């Protein structure tokens, strides 16, 4: 029986590849809907990009909802503004025919969770604003959530500041609401996603597939990889968001440890930093499963298998 999942995202090149991965195994993941949020680029672009990705992958029946256009308390900061990283423009995606749902992402999240006969998994690939607003508006949704797998945070170095990861930096207050809601959380941080690098050999394996989706993936990884290679000196792009979907599909590719995580909300210097208690040095009980290792080769074999399915 396929696992019901709602994917919250801010496409975003790596979000796009995460969606390619999620749609490739319908017998394992039943994507009930896509909710979009401002993050990599403003909401108008993230919701358009999500709809284009659904069209490209033949998923026109998957409803796409636009959510929050800014963070709970802070003015919107997009990756595009900070890094000049664009959304998906310049990437050969279909023209838009898919309708955007009239309902806002937050009421959709609340209604879909409360009306479900079975718990639903949430995969969050961007700032946590939509989920935080849904939890504030209707806390009872928590009992309908199977698991929330979050791409966000860092045990060590940040990427948007020396101490903070982008998704949690954009909306640290939303991250605090989610981290303190008592949800079954699994956190995929930069410490893991920085091991998922689209090296030239892996790019060749993807290029050899040569179908419309794999060609879009190559275009995205080239476009996105230029930035990561220049900034980090890596051999290719980091595949942050696809790690969340891979965890849902093949959890055996990862290891986890129970931990307590908080997010910095006051210091300008470390705003959005995740403070991760790896060795029980605080009195707090665990509030998250931290993903600590990834089988990067196995992850890319899964990605090649997924892209070959189109
Ligand atoms: O820090 C990486 C995260 O920020 C990814 O989700 C990427 O898409 C951006 O949203
Ligand atoms: Ca993202």
Coordinates of C-alpha atoms and ligand atoms in Angstrom, one line a residue:
X1 CA 0.0 0.0 0.0
X2 CA 1.5 3.3 -1.1
X3 CA 2.3 5.8 1.7
X4 CA 0.1 8.9 1.6
X5 CA 2.3 12.0 1.5
X6 CA 1.9 15.8 1.1
X7 CA 5.0 17.6 -0.2
X8 CA 5.6 21.2 0.9
X9 CA 8.2 22.9 -1.2
X10 CA 9.7 26.1 -2.7
X11 CA 10.9 25.0 -6.2
X12 CA 13.8 25.5 -6.5
X13 CA 16.0 23.2 -8.5
X14 CA 16.6 20.6 -5.8
X15 CA 12.9 20.7 -4.9
X16 CA 12.2 19.8 -8.6
X17 CA 14.4 16.8 -8.5
X18 CA 12.8 15.7 -5.2
X19 CA 9.5 15.8 -7.0
X20 CA 10.9 13.8 -9.9
X21 CA 12.0 11.2 -7.4
X22 CA 8.6 11.2 -5.5
X23 CA 6.5 10.8 -8.6
X24 CA 8.6 7.9 -9.9
X25 CA 7.4 5.3 -7.4
X26 CA 3.6 5.6 -7.2
X27 CA 3.4 2.1 -5.7
X28 CA 5.4 3.4 -2.7
X29 CA 4.4 7.1 -2.4
X30 CA 0.9 8.4 -3.0
X31 CA 1.4 12.2 -3.4
X32 CA -1.9 13.7 -2.2
X33 CA -0.9 17.2 -3.0
X34 CA 1.8 19.8 -3.3
X35 CA 1.8 22.9 -1.1
X36 CA 4.1 25.7 -2.1
X37 CA 5.8 28.4 0.0
X38 CA 8.0 31.4 -0.7
X39 CA 11.7 30.5 -0.2
X40 CA 14.1 30.0 -3.0
X41 CA 12.0 32.4 -5.0
X42 CA 8.8 34.3 -4.3
X43 CA 5.5 32.3 -4.0
X44 CA 4.3 33.4 -7.5
X45 CA 7.3 31.5 -8.9
X46 CA 7.4 28.5 -6.5
X47 CA 3.7 27.7 -7.2
X48 CA 4.2 28.1 -11.0
X49 CA 7.3 26.0 -10.9
X50 CA 5.6 23.3 -8.9
X51 CA 2.8 23.2 -11.5
X52 CA 5.3 23.0 -14.4
X53 CA 7.1 20.1 -12.7
X54 CA 3.8 18.3 -12.3
X55 CA 3.1 18.8 -16.0
X56 CA 6.5 17.7 -17.0
X57 CA 6.2 14.4 -15.1
X58 CA 2.6 13.7 -16.2
X59 CA 1.2 14.4 -12.8
X60 CA -1.6 16.8 -13.8
X61 CA -4.0 15.2 -11.4
X62 CA -1.9 16.1 -8.3
X63 CA -3.4 19.3 -6.8
X64 CA -1.0 22.2 -6.3
X65 CA -1.7 24.9 -3.7
X66 CA -0.1 28.3 -3.1
X67 CA 0.7 28.9 0.6
X68 CA 2.4 31.6 2.6
X69 CA 4.1 34.4 0.6
X70 CA 6.3 35.5 3.6
X71 CA 7.5 34.3 6.9
X72 CA 5.7 34.5 10.2
X73 CA 7.6 37.5 11.5
X74 CA 10.3 38.4 9.1
X75 CA 10.2 40.0 5.7
X76 CA 10.8 37.5 2.9
X77 CA 14.4 36.7 2.1
X78 CA 14.8 34.5 -1.0
X79 CA 17.8 32.5 -2.1
X80 CA 17.5 34.4 -5.4
X81 CA 18.1 37.7 -3.6
X82 CA 20.9 36.4 -1.4
X83 CA 22.7 34.2 -3.8
X84 CA 21.3 35.2 -7.2
X85 CA 20.2 31.6 -7.4
X86 CA 17.1 31.6 -9.6
X87 CA 14.1 29.3 -9.4
X88 CA 13.9 27.2 -12.5
X89 CA 14.1 29.9 -15.2
X90 CA 16.5 29.1 -17.9
X91 CA 15.5 25.5 -17.6
X92 CA 13.5 23.9 -20.4
X93 CA 10.2 23.2 -18.7
X94 CA 6.7 23.0 -20.4
X95 CA 4.5 26.0 -20.7
X96 CA 1.9 26.2 -18.0
X97 CA -1.5 24.6 -18.5
X98 CA -2.1 23.2 -15.0
X99 CA -4.7 25.0 -12.9
X100 CA -3.6 26.3 -9.5
X101 CA -6.1 25.2 -6.8
X102 CA -8.2 28.1 -5.5
X103 CA -7.9 26.9 -1.9
X104 CA -4.9 28.2 0.1
X105 CA -2.3 25.6 1.1
X106 CA -3.0 26.0 4.8
X107 CA -6.7 25.2 4.8
X108 CA -5.9 22.4 2.4
X109 CA -3.3 21.0 4.8
X110 CA -5.8 21.2 7.7
X111 CA -8.8 19.8 5.9
X112 CA -6.8 17.0 4.2
X113 CA -5.2 15.9 7.4
X114 CA -8.4 16.0 9.5
X115 CA -10.5 14.2 7.0
X116 CA -8.0 11.5 6.3
X117 CA -8.9 7.9 7.4
X118 CA -5.2 7.2 7.9
X119 CA -2.2 9.3 9.1
X120 CA -0.4 11.3 6.4
X121 CA 3.3 11.9 6.0
X122 CA 4.5 15.4 5.4
X123 CA 7.8 16.1 3.5
X124 CA 8.9 19.7 3.9
X125 CA 11.5 21.0 1.4
X126 CA 11.4 24.7 2.1
X127 CA 10.7 27.2 4.9
X128 CA 8.2 25.7 7.4
X129 CA 5.7 28.6 7.3
X130 CA 2.7 26.7 5.9
X131 CA 3.0 23.9 8.4
X132 CA 3.5 26.3 11.3
X133 CA 0.4 28.3 10.4
X134 CA -1.7 25.1 10.0
X135 CA -0.5 23.9 13.5
X136 CA -1.3 27.3 15.1
X137 CA -4.7 27.4 13.4
X138 CA -5.7 23.8 14.1
X139 CA -3.3 22.0 16.6
X140 CA -5.4 18.8 16.3
X141 CA -3.9 18.0 12.9
X142 CA -0.8 16.8 14.8
X143 CA -2.6 13.5 15.6
X144 CA -3.2 12.9 11.9
X145 CA 0.5 13.2 11.0
X146 CA 2.4 10.0 10.5
X147 CA 5.8 11.7 10.3
X148 CA 7.3 15.0 9.2
X149 CA 10.5 14.7 7.3
X150 CA 12.2 18.1 7.2
X151 CA 15.0 19.2 5.0
X152 CA 16.5 21.9 7.2
X153 CA 19.1 22.9 9.8
X154 CA 22.7 22.0 10.3
X155 CA 24.6 20.4 13.1
X156 CA 27.8 22.1 11.9
X157 CA 28.1 24.9 9.3
X158 CA 25.2 26.8 7.9
X159 CA 24.8 27.8 4.2
X160 CA 22.9 31.1 4.2
X161 CA 24.9 32.4 7.2
X162 CA 27.9 30.7 8.8
X163 CA 25.5 29.2 11.4
X164 CA 22.1 28.8 9.8
X165 CA 20.6 26.7 7.0
X166 CA 18.4 28.5 4.5
X167 CA 15.0 26.9 5.1
X168 CA 15.1 27.5 8.8
X169 CA 16.8 30.9 8.5
X170 CA 14.0 32.3 6.3
X171 CA 11.4 31.4 8.9
X172 CA 13.0 30.5 12.3
X173 CA 9.8 31.2 14.2
X174 CA 7.9 28.7 12.0
X175 CA 10.7 26.2 12.6
X176 CA 10.3 26.8 16.4
X177 CA 6.5 26.1 16.1
X178 CA 7.1 22.8 14.3
X179 CA 10.0 21.7 16.5
X180 CA 8.0 22.3 19.7
X181 CA 4.7 20.8 18.5
X182 CA 5.5 17.3 19.6
X183 CA 5.3 15.9 16.1
X184 CA 7.1 12.7 14.9
X185 CA 9.9 14.7 13.3
X186 CA 12.8 13.5 11.2
X187 CA 15.5 16.1 10.4
X188 CA 17.7 15.9 7.3
X189 CA 20.3 18.6 7.8
X190 CA 23.1 20.0 5.6
X191 CA 25.5 17.6 7.3
X192 CA 23.8 14.8 5.4
X193 CA 22.7 16.6 2.2
X194 CA 26.3 18.0 1.6
X195 CA 27.3 14.3 1.0
X196 CA 24.8 14.0 -1.8
X197 CA 26.9 15.6 -4.6
X198 CA 26.1 15.3 -8.3
X199 CA 29.7 14.5 -9.3
X200 CA 30.6 14.3 -13.1
X201 CA 30.3 10.5 -13.0
X202 CA 26.9 10.7 -11.5
X203 CA 25.9 13.4 -14.0
X204 CA 27.0 11.1 -16.8
X205 CA 24.8 8.3 -15.4
X206 CA 21.8 10.6 -15.4
X207 CA 22.6 12.0 -18.8
X208 CA 22.7 8.5 -20.3
X209 CA 19.0 8.0 -19.4
X210 CA 18.1 10.7 -22.0
X211 CA 14.4 11.2 -21.5
X212 CA 12.5 14.4 -21.0
X213 CA 12.6 14.3 -17.2
X214 CA 16.3 13.3 -17.0
X215 CA 17.2 16.0 -19.5
X216 CA 15.4 18.5 -17.2
X217 CA 17.3 17.1 -14.2
X218 CA 20.6 17.5 -16.0
X219 CA 19.7 21.1 -16.9
X220 CA 18.8 21.9 -13.3
X221 CA 21.9 20.2 -11.9
X222 CA 24.2 22.0 -14.3
X223 CA 22.5 25.4 -13.6
X224 CA 22.4 24.8 -9.8
X225 CA 25.8 23.0 -9.7
X226 CA 27.7 26.0 -11.1
X227 CA 26.7 27.9 -7.9
X228 CA 27.7 25.1 -5.5
X229 CA 30.9 24.3 -7.3
X230 CA 32.0 28.0 -7.3
X231 CA 31.0 28.6 -3.6
X232 CA 32.0 25.3 -2.0
X233 CA 34.6 24.0 -4.4
X234 CA 32.5 20.8 -4.7
X235 CA 32.5 18.5 -7.8
X236 CA 28.8 19.2 -8.4
X237 CA 25.5 20.3 -6.9
X238 CA 24.2 19.3 -3.5
X239 CA 20.9 17.4 -3.7
X240 CA 19.4 18.7 -0.5
X241 CA 15.6 18.1 -1.0
X242 CA 15.8 14.7 -2.8
X243 CA 17.4 13.3 0.4
X244 CA 14.0 13.7 2.1
X245 CA 12.2 11.8 -0.5
X246 CA 14.9 9.1 -0.7
X247 CA 14.6 8.7 3.1
X248 CA 10.8 8.0 2.6
X249 CA 11.5 5.5 -0.3
X250 CA 14.6 3.8 1.0
X251 CA 15.2 4.5 4.7
X252 CA 17.9 1.8 4.8
X253 CA 20.1 4.3 2.9
X254 CA 20.3 6.4 6.0
X255 CA 21.0 6.1 9.7
X256 CA 19.4 8.2 12.4
X257 CA 19.8 9.1 16.1
X258 CA 17.3 10.4 18.6
X259 CA 18.1 14.0 19.6
X260 CA 16.8 17.3 20.9
X261 CA 16.9 20.2 18.6
X262 CA 16.1 23.9 19.2
X263 CA 16.3 26.9 16.8
X264 CA 17.9 30.3 17.6
X265 CA 15.3 33.1 17.5
X266 CA 16.9 36.1 19.1
X267 CA 20.6 36.6 18.2
X268 CA 21.1 38.3 14.8
X269 CA 24.4 36.6 14.6
X270 CA 23.0 33.0 14.8
X271 CA 19.4 33.5 13.9
X272 CA 17.9 30.3 12.5
X273 CA 20.7 28.1 13.8
X274 CA 19.7 24.6 14.9
X275 CA 21.2 23.7 18.2
X276 CA 21.4 19.9 18.2
X277 CA 21.9 18.0 21.5
X278 CA 23.7 14.9 20.3
X279 CA 24.9 13.7 23.7
X280 CA 22.0 14.4 26.0
X281 CA 23.7 17.4 27.5
X282 CA 20.3 19.1 28.1
X283 CA 17.5 17.9 30.3
X284 CA 15.1 18.0 27.3
X285 CA 13.5 14.8 26.0
X286 CA 14.1 14.0 22.3
X287 CA 12.0 15.9 19.9
X288 CA 13.4 14.6 16.6
X289 CA 15.1 11.8 14.8
X290 CA 18.3 13.3 13.3
X291 CA 19.5 11.7 10.0
X292 CA 23.2 11.2 10.6
X293 CA 24.6 9.2 7.6
X294 CA 23.7 8.6 4.0
X295 CA 24.7 5.9 1.5
X296 CA 25.4 8.5 -1.2
X297 CA 26.1 5.9 -3.9
X298 CA 22.9 4.1 -3.1
X299 CA 21.0 7.4 -3.1
X300 CA 22.2 8.2 -6.6
X301 CA 21.4 4.7 -7.8
X302 CA 17.9 5.3 -6.6
X303 CA 17.8 8.7 -8.4
X304 CA 19.0 7.1 -11.7
X305 CA 16.3 4.3 -11.2
X306 CA 13.7 7.0 -10.6
X307 CA 14.6 9.1 -13.6
X308 CA 14.8 6.0 -15.8
X309 CA 11.1 5.3 -14.9
X310 CA 9.8 8.3 -17.0
Ligands
LIG1 O1 19.5 24.8 2.4 C1 18.9 24.0 1.4 C2 17.5 24.3 1.2 O2 17.2 25.6 0.9 C3 16.8 23.4 0.1 O3 15.5 23.1 0.4 C4 16.9 24.4 -1.1 O4 15.8 24.1 -2.0 C5 16.6 25.7 -0.4 O5 15.2 25.8 -0.2
LIG2 CA1 13.8 23.7 -1.1

